[in-house]
Coordinates of C-alpha atoms and ligand atoms in Angstrom, one line a residue:
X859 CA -14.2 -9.7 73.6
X860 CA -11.6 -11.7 75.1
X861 CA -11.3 -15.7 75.8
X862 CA -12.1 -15.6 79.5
X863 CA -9.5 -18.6 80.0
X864 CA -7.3 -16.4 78.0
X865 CA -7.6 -13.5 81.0
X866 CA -7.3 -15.9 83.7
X867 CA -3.6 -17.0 82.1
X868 CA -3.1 -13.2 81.6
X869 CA -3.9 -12.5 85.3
X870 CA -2.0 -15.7 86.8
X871 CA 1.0 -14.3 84.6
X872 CA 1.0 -10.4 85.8
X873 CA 0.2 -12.3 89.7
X874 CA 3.8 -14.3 89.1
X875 CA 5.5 -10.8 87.9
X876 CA 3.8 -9.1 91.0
X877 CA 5.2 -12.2 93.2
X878 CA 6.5 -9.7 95.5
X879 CA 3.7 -7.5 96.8
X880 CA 2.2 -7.8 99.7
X881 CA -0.6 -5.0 99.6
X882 CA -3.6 -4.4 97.8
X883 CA -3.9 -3.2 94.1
X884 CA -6.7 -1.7 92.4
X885 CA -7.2 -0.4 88.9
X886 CA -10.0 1.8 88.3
X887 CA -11.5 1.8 84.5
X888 CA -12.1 5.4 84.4
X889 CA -14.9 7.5 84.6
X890 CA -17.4 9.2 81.7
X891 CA -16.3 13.2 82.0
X892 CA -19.7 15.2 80.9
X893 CA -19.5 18.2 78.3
X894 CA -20.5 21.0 79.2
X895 CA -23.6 22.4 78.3
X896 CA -25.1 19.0 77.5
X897 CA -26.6 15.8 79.0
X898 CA -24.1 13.8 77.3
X899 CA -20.3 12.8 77.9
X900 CA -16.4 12.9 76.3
X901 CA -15.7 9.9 74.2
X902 CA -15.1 7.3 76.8
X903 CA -12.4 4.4 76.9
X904 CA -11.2 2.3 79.2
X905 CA -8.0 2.7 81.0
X906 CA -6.2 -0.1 79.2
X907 CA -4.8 -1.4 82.0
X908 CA -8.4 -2.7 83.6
X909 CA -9.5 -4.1 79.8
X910 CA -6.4 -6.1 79.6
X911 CA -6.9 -7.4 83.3
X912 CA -10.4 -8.2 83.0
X913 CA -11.8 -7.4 79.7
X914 CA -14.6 -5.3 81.0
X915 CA -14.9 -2.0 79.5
X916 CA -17.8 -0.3 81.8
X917 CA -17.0 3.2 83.2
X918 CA -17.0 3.2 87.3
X919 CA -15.6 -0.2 87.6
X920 CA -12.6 -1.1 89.5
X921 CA -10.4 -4.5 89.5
X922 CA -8.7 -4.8 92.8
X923 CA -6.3 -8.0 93.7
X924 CA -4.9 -8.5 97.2
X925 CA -2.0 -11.4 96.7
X926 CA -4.1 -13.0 99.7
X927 CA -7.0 -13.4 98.4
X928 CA -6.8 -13.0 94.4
X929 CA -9.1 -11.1 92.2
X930 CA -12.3 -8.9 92.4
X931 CA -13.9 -6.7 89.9
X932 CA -16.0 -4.5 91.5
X933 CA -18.9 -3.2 89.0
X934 CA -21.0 -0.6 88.4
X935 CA -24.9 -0.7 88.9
X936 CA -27.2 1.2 86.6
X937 CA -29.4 3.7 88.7
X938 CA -32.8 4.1 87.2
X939 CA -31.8 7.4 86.0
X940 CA -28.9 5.7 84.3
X941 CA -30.9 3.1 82.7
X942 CA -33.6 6.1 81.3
X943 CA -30.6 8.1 79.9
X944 CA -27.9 5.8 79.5
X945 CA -28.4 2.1 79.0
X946 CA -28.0 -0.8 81.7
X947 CA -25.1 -2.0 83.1
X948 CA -24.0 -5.6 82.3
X949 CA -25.5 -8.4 84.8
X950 CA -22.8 -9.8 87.2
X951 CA -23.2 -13.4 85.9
X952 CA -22.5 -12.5 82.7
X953 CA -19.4 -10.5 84.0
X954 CA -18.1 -13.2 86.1
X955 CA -18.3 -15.5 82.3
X956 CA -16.9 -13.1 80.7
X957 CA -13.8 -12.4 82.6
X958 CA -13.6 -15.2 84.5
X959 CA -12.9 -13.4 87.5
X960 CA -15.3 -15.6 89.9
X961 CA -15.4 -12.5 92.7
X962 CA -17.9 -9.9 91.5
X963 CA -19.3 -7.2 93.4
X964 CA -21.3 -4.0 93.2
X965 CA -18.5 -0.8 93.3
X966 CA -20.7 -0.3 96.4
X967 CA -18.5 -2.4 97.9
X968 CA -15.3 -1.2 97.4
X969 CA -15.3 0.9 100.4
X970 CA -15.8 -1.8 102.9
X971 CA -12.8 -3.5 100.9
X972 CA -10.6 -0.5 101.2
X973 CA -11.6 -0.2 105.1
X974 CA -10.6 -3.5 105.4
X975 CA -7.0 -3.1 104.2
X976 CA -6.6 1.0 106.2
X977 CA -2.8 0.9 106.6
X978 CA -1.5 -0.7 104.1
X979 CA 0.4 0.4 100.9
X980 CA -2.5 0.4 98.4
X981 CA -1.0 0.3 94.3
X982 CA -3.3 2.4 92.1
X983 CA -3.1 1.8 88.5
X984 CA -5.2 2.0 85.9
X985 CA -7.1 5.5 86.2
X986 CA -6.1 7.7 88.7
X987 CA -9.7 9.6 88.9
X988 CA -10.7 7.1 92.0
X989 CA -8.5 9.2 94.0
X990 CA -9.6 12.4 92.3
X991 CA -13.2 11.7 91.8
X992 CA -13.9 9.1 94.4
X993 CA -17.5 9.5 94.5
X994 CA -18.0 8.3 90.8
X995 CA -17.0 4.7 92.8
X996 CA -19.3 5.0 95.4
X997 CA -16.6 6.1 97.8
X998 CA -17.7 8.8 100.0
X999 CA -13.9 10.8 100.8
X1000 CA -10.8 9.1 99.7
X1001 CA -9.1 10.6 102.7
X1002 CA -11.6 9.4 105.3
X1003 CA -10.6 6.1 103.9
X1004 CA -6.8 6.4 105.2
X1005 CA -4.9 4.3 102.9
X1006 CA -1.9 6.0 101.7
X1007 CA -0.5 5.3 97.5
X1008 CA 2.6 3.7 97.1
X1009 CA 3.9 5.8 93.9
X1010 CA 6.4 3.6 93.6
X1011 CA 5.1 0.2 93.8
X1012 CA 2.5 1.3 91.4
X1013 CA 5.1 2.5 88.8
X1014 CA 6.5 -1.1 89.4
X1015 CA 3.6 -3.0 88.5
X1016 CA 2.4 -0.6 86.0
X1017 CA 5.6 -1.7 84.0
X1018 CA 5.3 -5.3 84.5
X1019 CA 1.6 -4.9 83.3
X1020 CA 3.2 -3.4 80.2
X1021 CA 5.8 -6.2 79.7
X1022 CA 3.3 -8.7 79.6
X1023 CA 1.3 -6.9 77.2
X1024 CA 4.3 -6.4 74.5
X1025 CA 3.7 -9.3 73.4
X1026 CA 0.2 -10.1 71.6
X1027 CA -1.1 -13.3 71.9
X1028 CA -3.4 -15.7 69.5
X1029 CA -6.9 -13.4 70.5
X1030 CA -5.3 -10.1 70.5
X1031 CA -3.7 -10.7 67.4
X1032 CA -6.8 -11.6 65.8
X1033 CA -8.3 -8.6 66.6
X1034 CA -5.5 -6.7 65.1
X1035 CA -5.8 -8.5 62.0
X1036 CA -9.9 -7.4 62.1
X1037 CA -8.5 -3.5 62.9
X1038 CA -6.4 -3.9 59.4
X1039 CA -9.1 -5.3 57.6
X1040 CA -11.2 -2.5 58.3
X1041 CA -8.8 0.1 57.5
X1042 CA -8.0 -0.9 54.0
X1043 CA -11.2 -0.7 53.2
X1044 CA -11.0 2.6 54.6
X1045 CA -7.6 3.6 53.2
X1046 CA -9.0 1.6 49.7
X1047 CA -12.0 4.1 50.1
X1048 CA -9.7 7.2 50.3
X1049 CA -8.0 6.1 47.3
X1050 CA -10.6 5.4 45.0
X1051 CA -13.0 8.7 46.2
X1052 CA -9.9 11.7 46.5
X1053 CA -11.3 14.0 43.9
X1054 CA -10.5 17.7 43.1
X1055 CA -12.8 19.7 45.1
X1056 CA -13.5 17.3 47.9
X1057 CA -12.6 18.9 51.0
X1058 CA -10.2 16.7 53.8
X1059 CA -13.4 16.4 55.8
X1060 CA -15.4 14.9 53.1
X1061 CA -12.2 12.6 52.6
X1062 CA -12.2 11.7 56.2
X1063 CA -16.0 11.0 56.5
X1064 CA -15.7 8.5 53.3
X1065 CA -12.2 6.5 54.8
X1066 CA -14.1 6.4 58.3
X1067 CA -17.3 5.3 57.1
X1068 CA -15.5 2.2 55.7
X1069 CA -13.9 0.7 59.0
X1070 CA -17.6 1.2 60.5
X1071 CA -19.3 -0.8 58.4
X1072 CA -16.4 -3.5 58.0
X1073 CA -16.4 -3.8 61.9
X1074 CA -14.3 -1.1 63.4
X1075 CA -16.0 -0.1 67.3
X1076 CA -14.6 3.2 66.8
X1077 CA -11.2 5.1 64.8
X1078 CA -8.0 4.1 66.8
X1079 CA -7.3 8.0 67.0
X1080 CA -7.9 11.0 65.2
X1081 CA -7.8 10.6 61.9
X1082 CA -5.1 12.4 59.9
X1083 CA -6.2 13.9 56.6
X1084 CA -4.1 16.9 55.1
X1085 CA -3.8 17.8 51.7
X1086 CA -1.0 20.2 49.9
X1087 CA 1.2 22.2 52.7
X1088 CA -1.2 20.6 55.9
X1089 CA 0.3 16.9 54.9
X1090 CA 3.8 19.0 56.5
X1091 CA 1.9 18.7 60.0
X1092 CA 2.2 15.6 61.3
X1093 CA -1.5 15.0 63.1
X1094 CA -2.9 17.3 61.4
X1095 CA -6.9 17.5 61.5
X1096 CA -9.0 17.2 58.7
X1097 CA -10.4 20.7 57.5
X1098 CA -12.4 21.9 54.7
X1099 CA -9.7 22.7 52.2
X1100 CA -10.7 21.6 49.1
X1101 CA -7.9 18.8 47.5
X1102 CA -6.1 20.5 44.9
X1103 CA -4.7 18.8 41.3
X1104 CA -0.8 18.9 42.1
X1105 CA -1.4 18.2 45.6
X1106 CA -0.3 15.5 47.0
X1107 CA -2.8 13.9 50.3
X1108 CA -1.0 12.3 53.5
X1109 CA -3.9 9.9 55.1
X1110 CA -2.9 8.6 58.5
X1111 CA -6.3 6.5 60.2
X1112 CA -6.8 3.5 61.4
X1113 CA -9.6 1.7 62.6
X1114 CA -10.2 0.2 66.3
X1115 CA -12.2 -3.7 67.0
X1116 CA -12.2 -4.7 70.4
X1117 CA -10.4 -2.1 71.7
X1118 CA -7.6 -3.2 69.2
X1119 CA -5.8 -0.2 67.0
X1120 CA -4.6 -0.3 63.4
X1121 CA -2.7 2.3 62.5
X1122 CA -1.8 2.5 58.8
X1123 CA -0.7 6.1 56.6
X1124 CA -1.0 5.6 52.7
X1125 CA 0.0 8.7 51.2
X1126 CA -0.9 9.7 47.3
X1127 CA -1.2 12.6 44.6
X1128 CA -4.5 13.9 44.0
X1129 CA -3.8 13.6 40.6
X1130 CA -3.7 10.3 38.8
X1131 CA -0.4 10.0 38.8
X1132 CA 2.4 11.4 41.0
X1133 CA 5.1 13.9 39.6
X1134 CA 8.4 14.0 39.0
X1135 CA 9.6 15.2 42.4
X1136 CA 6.9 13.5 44.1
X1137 CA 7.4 10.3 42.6
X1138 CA 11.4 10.5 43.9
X1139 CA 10.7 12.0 47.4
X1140 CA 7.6 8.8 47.6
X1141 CA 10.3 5.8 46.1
X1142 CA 12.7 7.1 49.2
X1143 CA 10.3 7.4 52.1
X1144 CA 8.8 3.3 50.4
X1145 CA 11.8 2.1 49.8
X1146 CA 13.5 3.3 53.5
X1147 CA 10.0 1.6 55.0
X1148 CA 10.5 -1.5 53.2
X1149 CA 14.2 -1.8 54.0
X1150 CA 13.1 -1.1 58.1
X1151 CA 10.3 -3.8 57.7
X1152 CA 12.6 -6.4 56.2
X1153 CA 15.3 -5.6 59.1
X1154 CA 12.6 -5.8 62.1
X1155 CA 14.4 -9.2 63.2
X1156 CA 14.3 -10.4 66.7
X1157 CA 16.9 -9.2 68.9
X1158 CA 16.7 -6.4 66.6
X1159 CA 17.4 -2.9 68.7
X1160 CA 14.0 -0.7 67.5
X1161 CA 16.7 2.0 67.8
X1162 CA 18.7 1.1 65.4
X1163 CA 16.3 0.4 62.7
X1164 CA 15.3 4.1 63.4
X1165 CA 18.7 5.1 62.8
X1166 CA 19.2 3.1 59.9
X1167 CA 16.3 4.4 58.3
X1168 CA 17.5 8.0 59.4
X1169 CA 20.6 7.2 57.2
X1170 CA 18.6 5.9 54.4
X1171 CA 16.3 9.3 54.1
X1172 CA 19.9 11.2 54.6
X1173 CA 20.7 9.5 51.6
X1174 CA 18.1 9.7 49.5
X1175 CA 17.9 13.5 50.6
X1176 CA 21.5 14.0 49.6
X1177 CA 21.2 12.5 46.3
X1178 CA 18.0 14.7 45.2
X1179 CA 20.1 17.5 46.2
X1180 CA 18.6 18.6 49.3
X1181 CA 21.0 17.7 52.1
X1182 CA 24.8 18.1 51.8
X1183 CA 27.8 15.4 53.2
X1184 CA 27.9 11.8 53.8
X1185 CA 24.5 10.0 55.4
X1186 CA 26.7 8.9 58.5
X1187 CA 27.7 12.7 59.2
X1188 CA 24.6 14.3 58.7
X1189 CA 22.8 11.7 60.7
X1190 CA 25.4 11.6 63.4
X1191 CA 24.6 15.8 63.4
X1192 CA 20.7 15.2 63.6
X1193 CA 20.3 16.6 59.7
X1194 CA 17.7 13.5 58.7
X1195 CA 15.6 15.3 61.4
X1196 CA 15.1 18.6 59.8
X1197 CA 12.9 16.7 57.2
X1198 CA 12.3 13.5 59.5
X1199 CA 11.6 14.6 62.8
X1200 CA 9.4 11.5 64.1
X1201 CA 10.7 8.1 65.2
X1202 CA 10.3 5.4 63.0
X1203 CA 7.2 3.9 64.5
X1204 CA 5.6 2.6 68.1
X1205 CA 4.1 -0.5 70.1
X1206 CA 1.3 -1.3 68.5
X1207 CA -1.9 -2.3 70.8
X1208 CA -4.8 -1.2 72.9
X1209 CA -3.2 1.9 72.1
X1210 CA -2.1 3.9 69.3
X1211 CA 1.3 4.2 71.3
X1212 CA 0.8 0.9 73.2
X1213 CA 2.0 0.2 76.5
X1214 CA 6.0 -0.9 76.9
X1215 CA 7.6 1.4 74.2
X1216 CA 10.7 1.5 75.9
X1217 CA 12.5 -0.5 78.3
X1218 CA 12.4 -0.1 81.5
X1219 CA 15.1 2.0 83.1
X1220 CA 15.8 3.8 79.3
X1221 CA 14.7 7.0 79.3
X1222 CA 14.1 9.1 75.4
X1223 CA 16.7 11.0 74.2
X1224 CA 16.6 14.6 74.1
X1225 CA 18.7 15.2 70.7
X1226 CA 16.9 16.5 67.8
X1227 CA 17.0 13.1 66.3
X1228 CA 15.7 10.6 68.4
X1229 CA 13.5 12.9 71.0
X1230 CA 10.5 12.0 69.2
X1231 CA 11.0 8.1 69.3
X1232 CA 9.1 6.5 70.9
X1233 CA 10.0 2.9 71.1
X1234 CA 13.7 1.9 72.2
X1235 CA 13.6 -2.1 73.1
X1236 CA 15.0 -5.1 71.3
X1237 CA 12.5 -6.5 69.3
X1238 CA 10.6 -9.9 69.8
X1239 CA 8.5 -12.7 68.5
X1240 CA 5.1 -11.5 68.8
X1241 CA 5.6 -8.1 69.5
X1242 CA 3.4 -5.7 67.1
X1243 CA 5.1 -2.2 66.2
X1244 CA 4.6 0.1 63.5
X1245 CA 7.0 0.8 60.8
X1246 CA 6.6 4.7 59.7
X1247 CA 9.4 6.7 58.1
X1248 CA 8.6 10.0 56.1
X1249 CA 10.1 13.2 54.7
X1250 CA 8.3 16.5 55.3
X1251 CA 8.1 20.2 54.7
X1252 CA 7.6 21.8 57.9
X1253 CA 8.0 25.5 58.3
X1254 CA 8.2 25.4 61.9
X1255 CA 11.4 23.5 61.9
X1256 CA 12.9 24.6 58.1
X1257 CA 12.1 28.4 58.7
X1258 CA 13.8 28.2 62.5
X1259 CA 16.4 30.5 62.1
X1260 CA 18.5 28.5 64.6
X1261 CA 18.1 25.5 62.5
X1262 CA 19.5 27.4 59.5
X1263 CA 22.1 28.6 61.3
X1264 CA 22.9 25.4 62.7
X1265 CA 22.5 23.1 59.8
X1266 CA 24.0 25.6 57.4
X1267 CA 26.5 24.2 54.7
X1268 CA 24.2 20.3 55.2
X1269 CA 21.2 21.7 53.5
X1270 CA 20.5 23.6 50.2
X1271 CA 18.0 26.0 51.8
X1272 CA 17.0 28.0 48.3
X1273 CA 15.7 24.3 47.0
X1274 CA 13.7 23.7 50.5
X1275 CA 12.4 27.6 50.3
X1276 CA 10.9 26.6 47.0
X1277 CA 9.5 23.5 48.8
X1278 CA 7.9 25.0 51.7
X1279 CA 4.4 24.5 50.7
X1280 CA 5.1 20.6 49.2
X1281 CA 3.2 19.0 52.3
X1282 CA 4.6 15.9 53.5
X1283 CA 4.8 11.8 52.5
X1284 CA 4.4 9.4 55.0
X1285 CA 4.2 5.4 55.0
X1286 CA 3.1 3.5 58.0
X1287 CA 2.1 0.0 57.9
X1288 CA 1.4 -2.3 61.3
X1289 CA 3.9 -4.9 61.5
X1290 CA 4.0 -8.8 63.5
X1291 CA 7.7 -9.7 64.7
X1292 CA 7.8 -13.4 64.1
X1293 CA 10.9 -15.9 63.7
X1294 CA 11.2 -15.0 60.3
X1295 CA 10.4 -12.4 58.4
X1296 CA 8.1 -9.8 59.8
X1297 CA 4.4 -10.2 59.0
X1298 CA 2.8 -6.8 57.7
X1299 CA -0.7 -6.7 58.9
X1300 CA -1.6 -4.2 56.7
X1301 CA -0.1 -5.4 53.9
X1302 CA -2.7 -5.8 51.0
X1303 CA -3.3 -1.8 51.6
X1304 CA -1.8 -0.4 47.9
X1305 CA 1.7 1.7 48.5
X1306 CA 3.9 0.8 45.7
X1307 CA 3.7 3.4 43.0
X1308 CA 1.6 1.7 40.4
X1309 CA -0.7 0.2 42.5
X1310 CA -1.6 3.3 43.5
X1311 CA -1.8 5.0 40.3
X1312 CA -3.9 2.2 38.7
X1313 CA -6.5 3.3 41.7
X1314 CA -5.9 7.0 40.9
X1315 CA -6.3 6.3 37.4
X1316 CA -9.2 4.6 38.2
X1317 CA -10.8 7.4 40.6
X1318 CA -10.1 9.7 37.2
X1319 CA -12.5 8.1 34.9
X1320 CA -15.6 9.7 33.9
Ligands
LIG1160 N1 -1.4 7.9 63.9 C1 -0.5 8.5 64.8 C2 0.9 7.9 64.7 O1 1.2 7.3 63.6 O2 1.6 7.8 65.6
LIG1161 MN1 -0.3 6.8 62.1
LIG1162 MN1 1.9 5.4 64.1

């Protein structure tokens, strides 16, 4: 729940960046999508946009502004058939203190409101179902309306929205803390309870059933649980293979409060301690994240970190004998990627990949190396990224006969043959850019080697 002063400064802010418009704007909050075959609907949540304007989270609901007159949030009204199968929607008074938006009205109204403005460029943001699915807002025909989309405009608010929202004020940032706190006792859980034998879905359910009771609304995404060869695919979904001694087990889950994400991999051996190889692949993949997390500076280009951290795994990859030439060369051919393939993290937020991830006007790369990066902006005080290098085994990219031929002489292929079934290592904390050094809001979740063998250890005893 948000400060509702807090939203009135946050919609007098995005009203300044919109100084210009002179049409209407409304951002619909998205509708619930049934499933098939049952009375009951999709997981449901909030277009981001509409939370962040007005912190009201209620499918069917719609915040419109018109620079002439300000704010509305138009809400939805519980039929009686809702209320039976459903639940009741929230009282307007309660609304109007809890967003501070003093204009609110039944979504029954929002017709009359559109009518009123026919001819002029409307912006839609938020969820575009109202145009799709008008009637779920009470609107009869969105053509009989006659108001014509400005894609443009829209796109141009859209990115102001997610400039403002880059960086995380005082409440937001509380929240965030909350979502960390809940997922080391999650990722603490997974830790403690990995045995032989338990399958990734038992893992799962025991992480999960941590952020839930230490406050978590719901898991910021799906959570990531693979064990052995899976931990090579990098959202994979939690099956029923059993963990296996040898194996190592890649966790990636993080736990959501207030609509706020944490999003925090700890990776570890299922035995109590790590091997050889393991232990040397896991020092490179902790030491390149703790090398990115001391250079996330302001003014810092997230770009750069990513391709310093590239040259850091090229590195360490070249001195266990895997890749072949000097770090610059094989990350100015793209090698880092054969084994590295993801950016080195994203805006962290109401979403997993929060809003803002790159500038506006910059557009992702499509080389090998950077196609999958997804935040390319200097960094700032306040903004909240994640920091997430790893090395994996992945046979769709390492058996690619066009990467073979490609990156022949860089890598010695008979080693990563004998490593095709090694899984992956991954290490993702959620940091806070500040002045100074960069505060890790995940921080007091174990990743340095003996920490996490004293827990493995631990998990061992009889
Ligand atoms: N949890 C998904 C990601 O790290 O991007
Ligand atoms: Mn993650
Ligand atoms: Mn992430």
């Amino acid at each position: 729940m948000f400060d509702p002063e807090r939203l009135r400064q946050r919609r007098e802010d995005i009203a300044r960046r919109w100084r210009d418009l002179r049409g209407p704007v409304v951002v619909p909050s998205g509708l619930l999508v049934p499933i098939a075959g049952t009375d009951q609907f999709h997981d449901y949540h909030a277009h981001n946009e509409h939370y962040y304007l007005s912190g009201n989270d209620q499918p069917g609901s719609v915040v419109a502004y018109d620079p002439r007159e300000g704010w509305t949030l138009f809400a939805p009204v519980a039929s009686q058939e809702d209320r039976v199968w459903i639940g009741d929607s929230i009282d307007f008074e309660t609304l109007r203190e809890r967003s501070g938006i003093e204009q609110v009205r039944p979504i029954a109204a929002l017709s009359g409101w559109l009518e009123q403005r026919r001819g002029e460029p409307l912006a839609l943001l938020g969820n575009p179902d109202l145009v799709g699915n008008p009637g779920g807002y009470g609107l009869e025909n969105w053509a009989a309306l006659e108001v014509e989309v400005d894609d443009e405009v829209s796109h141009r608010l859209s990115e102001a929205i997610s400039e403002a929202r880059r960086t995380k004020d005082e409440g937001e940032l509380a929240l965030m803390r909350q979502a960390a706190a809940a997922s080391r006792e999650g990722h603490l859980a997974g830790l403690r309870l990995a045995r032989p034998g338990m399958t990734e879905r038992q893992l799962q359910v025991e992480i999960e059933v941590e952020f839930f009771r230490n406050g978590a609304a719901r898991t910021a995404y799906g959570s990531i649980v693979g064990t052995g060869p899976n931990g090579a695919v990098l959202h994979f979904a939690p099956t029923n293979r059993p963990l296996q001694d040898g194996d190592i087990v890649l966790v990636d889950a993080g736990a959501e409060i207030g609509g706020y994400a944490s999003d925090v991999t700890r990776t570890f051996p299922v035995a109590p301690r790590f091997d050889g190889f393991q232990r040397d692949l896991y020092q490179l993949v902790l030491n390149v994240q703790e090398q990115a997390i001391r250079d996330a500076r302001p003014g810092k280009e997230y770009k750069e970190l990513h391709l310093e951290a590239s040259a850091g795994i090229a590195a360490g990859l070249a001195d266990l004998g895997i890749l072949r030439g000097r770090p610059a060369d094989l990350v100015e051919r793209d090698a880092h990627a054969l084994f590295f393939p993801h950016g080195l993290g994203h805006m962290l937020g109401l979403a997993t990949h929060d809003a803002g991830g790159c500038l506006a006007g910059r557009t992702p790369s499509d080389r090998f190396g950077l196609k999958w990066l997804r935040a390319d902006l200097p960094l700032q005080p306040g903004y909240v990224v994640t920091i997430e290098p790893g090395i994996y085994f992945i046979r769709a990219i390492l058996e690619d006969p066009a990467h073979r031929e490609a990156f022949g002489e860089m890598v010695n292929w008979d080693r990563v043959d004998r490593l095709l079934d090694f899984g992956g290592i991954r290490i993702e904390d959620d940091i806070l850019v500040t002045d100074g050094a960069a505060e890790v809001l995940s921080a007091d979740i174990p990743k340095q080697i003996d920490e996490i063998e004293v827990l493995r250890q631990e998990a061992a005893a009889p």
